[in-house]
XYZ file of C-alpha atoms in Angstrom:
515
model
C 65.266 -194.016 165.607
C 62.277 -196.071 165.003
C 63.016 -198.583 162.313
C 66.740 -198.612 163.242
C 68.001 -202.172 165.136
C 71.656 -202.466 166.444
C 73.055 -205.408 167.892
C 76.249 -205.034 169.976
C 78.435 -208.275 169.652
C 81.825 -208.986 171.553
C 84.181 -211.434 170.027
C 87.930 -211.514 170.808
C 91.159 -213.587 170.116
C 93.790 -214.311 172.777
C 97.080 -212.747 172.596
C 99.862 -215.117 171.570
C 103.717 -214.778 171.323
C 104.494 -216.415 167.726
C 107.990 -218.466 168.156
C 109.193 -220.587 165.509
C 111.970 -223.197 167.105
C 115.509 -223.739 164.985
C 115.797 -226.968 163.850
C 118.152 -229.250 166.034
C 120.919 -229.620 163.331
C 121.257 -225.795 163.372
C 121.995 -225.848 167.145
C 124.967 -228.092 166.622
C 126.733 -225.958 164.235
C 129.905 -224.415 165.287
C 131.216 -221.110 164.687
C 134.520 -222.629 163.476
C 133.118 -223.991 160.566
C 133.741 -220.908 158.960
C 132.503 -217.271 158.273
C 130.481 -218.361 155.092
C 128.291 -220.876 156.813
C 127.548 -218.240 159.498
C 126.267 -215.672 156.745
C 124.179 -218.478 155.516
C 122.554 -218.998 159.093
C 121.912 -215.533 159.934
C 120.200 -215.182 156.496
C 117.881 -217.834 157.200
C 116.982 -216.581 160.763
C 116.300 -213.206 159.227
C 113.921 -214.678 156.764
C 112.148 -216.705 159.770
C 111.509 -213.534 161.589
C 110.322 -211.667 158.670
C 107.752 -214.433 158.083
C 106.477 -214.135 161.711
C 106.130 -210.657 161.546
C 103.581 -211.241 158.716
C 101.559 -213.694 160.887
C 101.361 -211.147 163.796
C 100.048 -208.482 161.350
C 96.963 -210.846 160.410
C 95.863 -210.850 164.120
C 94.816 -207.034 164.216
C 91.366 -207.360 162.155
C 88.246 -206.637 164.265
C 84.907 -208.346 163.950
C 82.049 -205.971 162.925
C 78.411 -205.909 161.394
C 76.414 -202.754 159.785
C 72.533 -202.318 159.708
C 71.052 -199.298 157.719
C 67.291 -198.101 157.444
C 66.870 -195.942 154.535
C 64.005 -193.879 153.123
C 62.331 -192.976 156.288
C 59.487 -190.674 155.370
C 56.764 -188.681 156.557
C 53.982 -187.180 153.887
C 50.638 -185.713 154.380
C 47.447 -187.100 153.339
C 44.959 -185.888 150.816
C 41.481 -184.647 151.054
C 40.421 -183.897 147.389
C 36.693 -183.548 146.633
C 35.403 -184.710 143.204
C 32.037 -184.710 141.856
C 29.865 -186.108 139.154
C 26.334 -185.392 138.091
C 23.565 -187.108 136.007
C 20.931 -184.637 135.182
C 17.399 -185.140 133.470
C 15.255 -182.211 131.911
C 11.578 -181.918 130.550
C 11.973 -181.503 126.693
C 9.891 -179.603 124.317
C 7.456 -182.451 123.953
C 7.065 -182.495 127.993
C 8.932 -185.780 128.285
C 11.686 -186.226 130.825
C 15.096 -186.964 129.097
C 18.824 -187.329 129.789
C 20.592 -183.848 129.839
C 24.010 -184.062 128.352
C 24.766 -180.418 129.066
C 24.288 -180.613 132.960
C 25.821 -184.363 133.098
C 29.519 -185.043 133.544
C 31.925 -187.548 134.801
C 34.005 -187.490 138.069
C 35.904 -184.063 137.928
C 36.431 -180.877 139.804
C 33.522 -178.516 139.532
C 35.414 -175.637 137.639
C 33.310 -174.960 134.317
C 30.737 -177.356 135.101
C 26.897 -176.450 135.415
C 24.252 -178.050 137.704
C 21.659 -175.834 135.847
C 21.824 -174.705 132.428
C 18.366 -174.456 131.111
C 17.533 -171.544 128.824
C 13.902 -172.432 127.687
C 11.956 -173.730 130.667
C 8.088 -173.541 130.627
C 5.309 -173.720 133.406
C 5.236 -177.290 134.549
C 8.482 -178.511 133.626
C 10.375 -180.604 136.017
C 14.036 -181.498 136.221
C 16.118 -183.880 138.445
C 19.739 -184.695 138.877
C 21.808 -186.771 141.352
C 25.214 -185.584 142.589
C 27.661 -187.974 143.683
C 30.547 -186.916 146.151
C 33.980 -188.689 146.300
C 36.415 -187.558 149.089
C 39.823 -189.101 148.369
C 41.963 -190.735 151.323
C 40.454 -189.028 154.336
C 37.231 -188.785 156.395
C 35.811 -185.344 156.049
C 32.852 -183.157 157.116
C 31.061 -181.383 153.982
C 28.842 -178.482 153.572
C 26.923 -177.247 150.517
C 25.676 -173.738 149.850
C 23.873 -171.951 146.792
C 24.193 -168.195 146.189
C 21.555 -166.302 143.899
C 23.820 -163.973 141.972
C 21.336 -162.559 139.397
C 17.705 -162.351 138.511
C 17.665 -160.974 135.030
C 14.535 -159.523 133.558
C 16.036 -160.287 130.040
C 13.610 -157.473 128.621
C 9.816 -157.717 128.273
C 7.417 -158.856 125.498
C 3.807 -157.538 125.366
C 2.168 -160.114 127.464
C 4.601 -159.663 130.246
C 4.668 -155.993 129.855
C 0.933 -156.021 130.506
C 1.327 -157.630 134.242
C 4.942 -156.625 134.979
C 5.869 -153.166 136.026
C 9.430 -153.784 136.885
C 11.944 -153.571 134.101
C 15.338 -153.297 135.712
C 18.188 -155.575 134.818
C 17.747 -157.791 137.674
C 14.061 -157.218 138.063
C 13.129 -160.726 137.235
C 10.406 -162.780 138.922
C 11.512 -166.380 138.239
C 12.958 -166.979 141.696
C 9.392 -166.400 143.100
C 7.926 -169.358 140.790
C 10.989 -171.968 140.958
C 10.634 -174.632 143.308
C 13.586 -176.865 144.654
C 13.758 -180.033 146.933
C 17.245 -181.733 148.185
C 17.370 -185.102 149.461
C 19.641 -188.023 150.535
C 19.655 -190.197 147.690
C 21.300 -193.775 147.147
C 22.547 -193.066 143.691
C 19.331 -193.981 141.541
C 18.320 -190.281 140.788
C 14.808 -191.181 142.223
C 13.133 -189.894 145.185
C 12.202 -192.896 147.209
C 10.092 -193.802 150.359
C 12.141 -193.205 153.555
C 14.641 -190.980 151.827
C 15.114 -187.807 153.892
C 14.470 -184.076 152.098
C 16.790 -181.969 154.037
C 16.259 -178.727 152.022
C 13.248 -177.168 150.001
C 11.881 -174.201 148.992
C 11.369 -171.394 146.381
C 14.882 -170.033 144.810
C 14.328 -166.895 146.490
C 14.006 -168.153 149.865
C 16.795 -170.850 150.222
C 19.427 -169.623 147.598
C 21.064 -167.144 150.075
C 24.339 -168.337 150.501
C 24.007 -169.873 154.037
C 25.955 -173.248 154.456
C 23.971 -176.360 154.552
C 25.213 -179.203 156.531
C 25.801 -182.422 154.556
C 27.741 -184.076 157.384
C 29.214 -182.187 160.271
C 29.285 -183.005 164.098
C 25.615 -182.652 164.550
C 24.930 -185.558 161.801
C 24.734 -186.196 158.251
C 21.755 -186.258 155.993
C 21.904 -190.104 155.349
C 21.356 -190.815 158.987
C 23.962 -191.306 161.544
C 26.715 -189.177 162.823
C 29.608 -190.260 160.677
C 31.357 -187.849 158.262
C 32.011 -188.789 154.654
C 34.307 -191.798 154.618
C 37.627 -191.643 152.701
C 37.311 -193.589 149.146
C 33.481 -193.653 149.606
C 30.913 -192.243 147.442
C 27.615 -190.472 148.698
C 24.515 -189.172 146.614
C 22.694 -186.018 146.845
C 19.307 -185.950 144.677
C 17.726 -182.446 143.695
C 14.708 -181.838 141.712
C 12.900 -178.557 140.661
C 9.743 -177.470 139.525
C 8.566 -174.469 137.502
C 5.252 -174.314 139.488
C 3.538 -176.154 142.140
C 5.674 -178.993 143.431
C 4.165 -182.295 145.091
C 5.867 -185.191 146.699
C 4.807 -188.563 145.036
C 7.805 -190.799 146.236
C 8.367 -194.093 144.607
C 8.690 -197.626 146.392
C 12.098 -198.069 148.059
C 13.872 -201.036 145.996
C 17.126 -200.653 148.028
C 19.240 -201.414 144.930
C 20.929 -198.060 144.655
C 21.629 -197.471 141.211
C 21.418 -200.352 138.451
C 21.115 -198.854 135.366
C 17.600 -199.470 134.841
C 15.833 -198.211 137.844
C 16.209 -194.385 137.227
C 13.912 -191.698 136.862
C 13.078 -192.558 133.070
C 11.747 -195.898 134.182
C 10.285 -195.156 137.453
C 9.742 -191.309 137.530
C 11.338 -188.662 139.832
C 9.165 -189.166 142.664
C 7.653 -185.710 142.206
C 4.869 -184.057 140.229
C 4.854 -180.672 139.007
C 1.756 -178.223 137.935
C 2.338 -174.897 136.265
C -1.107 -173.688 135.442
C -0.985 -170.643 137.999
C 2.394 -169.401 136.540
C 1.039 -166.508 134.342
C 2.959 -164.180 132.142
C 5.012 -162.226 134.714
C 7.799 -164.296 134.325
C 8.366 -164.608 130.662
C 11.876 -164.186 129.417
C 13.087 -164.047 133.226
C 16.031 -166.046 134.594
C 18.293 -166.765 137.725
C 21.797 -167.310 138.105
C 23.642 -168.763 141.182
C 26.849 -169.955 142.360
C 26.921 -173.654 143.892
C 29.811 -174.412 146.396
C 30.773 -177.758 148.208
C 33.426 -177.658 150.890
C 35.119 -180.433 152.727
C 37.400 -180.490 155.889
C 38.960 -183.533 157.529
C 37.066 -184.865 160.479
C 40.077 -186.295 162.527
C 40.995 -183.861 165.216
C 37.941 -181.761 164.355
C 35.173 -183.390 166.286
C 33.117 -180.212 166.965
C 33.042 -178.811 163.257
C 29.607 -177.311 162.495
C 28.996 -176.060 158.922
C 29.114 -172.281 159.019
C 30.621 -171.792 162.520
C 34.003 -170.940 160.691
C 32.926 -168.566 158.197
C 32.660 -164.726 158.866
C 29.271 -163.413 157.100
C 30.377 -161.450 153.912
C 29.289 -157.788 154.343
C 28.976 -154.899 151.555
C 28.979 -151.170 151.506
C 26.030 -150.180 149.449
C 25.608 -146.800 147.858
C 22.156 -145.528 146.801
C 22.161 -142.372 144.447
C 19.205 -140.296 143.322
C 19.385 -138.340 139.962
C 16.594 -136.692 137.655
C 16.142 -137.919 134.256
C 19.144 -135.916 133.133
C 21.614 -137.657 135.356
C 21.731 -134.479 137.693
C 22.261 -135.489 141.448
C 19.276 -134.851 143.811
C 20.202 -134.241 147.500
C 17.864 -134.286 150.519
C 15.920 -137.397 149.661
C 15.154 -140.276 151.677
C 16.282 -143.675 150.422
C 15.798 -147.050 152.033
C 17.370 -150.604 151.736
C 15.516 -153.437 153.058
C 16.419 -157.055 153.244
C 13.635 -158.914 151.593
C 14.482 -162.410 153.170
C 11.514 -163.631 155.377
C 12.107 -163.458 158.981
C 15.541 -161.652 158.574
C 14.657 -157.967 158.044
C 17.571 -155.755 157.834
C 16.624 -151.654 157.261
C 18.740 -149.133 156.402
C 17.442 -145.569 155.821
C 19.335 -142.336 155.007
C 19.167 -138.864 153.239
C 21.219 -138.261 149.896
C 24.010 -135.869 150.162
C 24.925 -132.835 147.855
C 26.204 -135.455 145.427
C 23.021 -137.213 145.388
C 24.130 -140.433 147.388
C 23.909 -142.093 150.808
C 26.087 -144.983 151.648
C 25.209 -148.085 154.035
C 27.842 -150.226 155.507
C 27.577 -153.623 156.902
C 24.998 -154.704 154.392
C 24.652 -158.524 154.161
C 25.020 -160.452 150.992
C 21.884 -161.348 149.236
C 18.702 -159.899 147.665
C 17.513 -156.446 148.908
C 14.843 -153.953 147.986
C 15.253 -149.995 147.642
C 12.451 -147.721 148.526
C 12.090 -144.100 148.661
C 10.252 -141.269 150.192
C 8.732 -139.424 147.149
C 8.597 -135.682 147.155
C 5.946 -133.582 146.129
C 5.738 -132.522 142.427
C 8.079 -135.664 141.358
C 7.234 -139.119 140.133
C 9.351 -142.564 140.276
C 11.177 -143.378 137.136
C 13.236 -146.524 137.945
C 15.495 -147.829 140.549
C 13.111 -147.971 143.597
C 9.641 -149.163 144.508
C 10.380 -152.772 145.725
C 13.191 -153.166 143.118
C 15.057 -156.318 143.886
C 18.731 -155.881 143.747
C 21.408 -158.456 144.561
C 24.379 -157.533 146.680
C 27.216 -159.939 146.226
C 30.459 -157.654 146.231
C 32.199 -155.676 149.082
C 30.983 -152.361 147.299
C 27.580 -151.783 145.260
C 26.116 -148.887 143.797
C 22.541 -148.526 142.700
C 20.893 -145.558 141.084
C 17.299 -144.274 141.648
C 15.924 -141.807 138.966
C 12.946 -139.574 139.374
C 11.304 -136.911 137.197
C 8.971 -133.813 137.790
C 5.232 -134.739 137.354
C 4.014 -133.811 133.906
C 0.593 -132.342 134.115
C -1.664 -134.715 132.079
C -4.254 -132.196 131.166
C -1.742 -130.053 129.437
C -0.142 -132.851 127.274
C -1.420 -134.996 124.703
C -0.409 -138.723 123.470
C -0.973 -141.267 121.083
C -0.072 -144.822 121.386
C 1.788 -146.774 118.998
C -1.279 -148.643 118.052
C -2.761 -145.412 116.469
C 0.600 -144.609 114.579
C 1.234 -148.087 113.172
C -2.471 -148.253 111.545
C -2.080 -147.298 107.856
C -5.285 -145.223 107.911
C -3.212 -142.640 110.148
C -0.061 -142.455 108.180
C -1.411 -139.138 106.619
C -1.026 -137.924 110.543
C 3.014 -138.652 110.278
C 4.308 -135.086 110.472
C 7.935 -134.609 108.972
C 8.419 -138.398 108.599
C 7.198 -141.291 106.619
C 6.620 -144.877 107.514
C 9.138 -146.208 105.115
C 11.908 -143.831 106.280
C 15.011 -145.800 107.688
C 15.343 -145.545 111.218
C 19.039 -144.840 110.897
C 18.302 -141.752 108.948
C 16.857 -140.111 112.231
C 18.614 -141.702 114.870
C 21.746 -143.720 115.576
C 21.978 -146.897 113.932
C 20.356 -149.097 116.426
C 18.143 -151.032 114.099
C 20.231 -151.481 110.780
C 18.094 -151.685 107.795
C 14.794 -151.150 109.590
C 12.134 -148.604 108.797
C 10.355 -146.322 111.390
C 7.313 -148.473 110.787
C 9.033 -151.816 111.204
C 10.795 -150.563 114.341
C 7.326 -149.473 115.519
C 5.915 -152.893 115.001
C 8.766 -154.802 117.161
C 7.848 -156.570 119.951
C 9.831 -157.367 123.262
C 11.289 -155.288 125.642
C 14.461 -153.684 126.315
C 15.887 -151.917 123.099
C 12.985 -153.139 121.048
C 10.625 -151.406 123.411
C 12.725 -148.316 123.673
C 12.638 -148.245 119.696
C 9.239 -148.510 119.088
C 8.303 -146.055 121.810
C 10.855 -143.450 120.396
C 9.112 -143.521 117.196
C 5.884 -142.980 119.063
C 7.471 -140.028 120.878
C 8.946 -138.751 117.719
C 5.562 -138.719 115.923
C 3.649 -137.378 118.894
C 6.221 -134.292 119.212
C 5.451 -133.630 115.475
C 1.666 -133.474 115.738
C 0.599 -133.254 119.257
C 0.998 -130.775 122.428
C 3.939 -133.337 123.771
C 6.477 -132.643 126.475
C 9.182 -132.830 124.122
C 10.040 -131.609 120.686
C 11.235 -133.740 117.833
C 14.608 -132.574 118.051
C 14.955 -133.529 121.825
C 13.527 -136.807 121.294
C 16.202 -137.786 118.777
C 18.883 -136.323 121.243
C 17.315 -138.236 124.174
C 17.525 -141.620 122.151
C 21.003 -141.075 120.902
C 22.080 -140.053 124.444
C 20.898 -143.460 125.685
C 21.964 -145.828 123.031
C 23.907 -147.771 123.252
C 23.395 -148.555 126.856
C 21.961 -150.846 129.474
C 18.002 -151.982 129.567
C 17.794 -149.828 132.843
C 18.710 -146.770 130.822
C 16.433 -148.066 127.987
C 13.497 -148.587 130.677
C 14.446 -144.999 132.225
C 13.908 -143.170 128.794
C 10.672 -145.269 127.852
C 9.255 -143.896 131.062
C 9.811 -140.273 129.959
C 8.271 -140.902 126.480
C 5.154 -142.880 127.575
C 2.466 -140.891 129.301
C -1.439 -141.378 129.707
C -3.274 -141.530 126.388
C -4.860 -138.250 125.287
C -5.124 -138.390 121.486
C -6.937 -135.667 120.048
C -6.461 -137.235 116.393
C -9.165 -138.896 114.380
């Protein structure tokens, strides 16, 4: 066994016969001297022989030696990736400042956010640098970002004038938010000579595909090495809400010193937001960010992404009318909206109003339909962006029968909230509590106050419901006042998608015969 040494030594003693001679005077004794003396001699001889036996016993011990190797151990090595983050954001005064909510010391990623900015404005820019620490063993490293939601978050009046999509995941921020990732030296500044390894709009690059930080094809800092155990590497990332331009600063070759960061030297980028417009007001994006490492020793050919099986989903599209009744025989389409990676599915709804598509890739997709004569679209199709990120997904497309415009009348909320038209309110008064007519969606507010609310979602439904109630009482409107009340109470409480669907039923082209 390794670590055990044995030495075979041979020592021996010669065999001897142990004899003790009697003193000469005893040899001269004669038996005739009497029996008593003879007894004494015999006793003496017995004692001498016994002593010799004791001496002989001492010669039976062997020489020996023992060597022991203890605590022999095998133990596995460790690959433990930990990350810290230093982040900067444009504040309300347009100045770049340190972001405490998205910066943290060395730790695992659970509970941490690289992005958590809830009030960005066109022209805002942000920067942060990630440091990667791999414990003990050299490792390959991969990174990916998966877009998980594009919330509309309702619509205010400026957005509603230019944005016709109102679904829960129908936001447009992913179309306007630009990112760049580069191999940094730790100073949080994009410098001349540093490599940008990924860039693009959120909608194009947050697709869940693995990015190679270091694999057998090379690493982003140059060279073919993996991440070295017990070393630190840095990834810089910057984002712009608008048009992003590179302005790399002079390379100082110092790494992070504490006084050469973005607050002193700038980020290395500029952001212009003049062309954004109102279509993205209140919109958002959400994403999952993942880093993974795997030992490089014995894994020389590792390529990021080669060991993964692409996630697939079964997506079910269902068609209903505005009452929720299933519609069969409708053609529905599901299209992969990613550039250069077109994935098309098409099918006809069954008796239950649904059609299922299997093997659909995770990511952003668009729903479209073949509109049948006499019907019009309400929600859930017409280029609606949906996020597929679960093994099974279901999306509902709602249609309604067309209403002949010439047979219906409609006055907008602008008419009904004008004080000179209060006398046209039939059956209800402006100061009447909303909760006295409908479910209590707006505690303490009057019909007029709800009519004056801004924003999308429930606020939009509330004001359009008041308009529908008043139109139903005074005009040739598609619904009666009792139907309007029942329709609102059936949708509340509910989702923004349900609210948007009902708004689409209440709002028809304006045809107001009142003065």
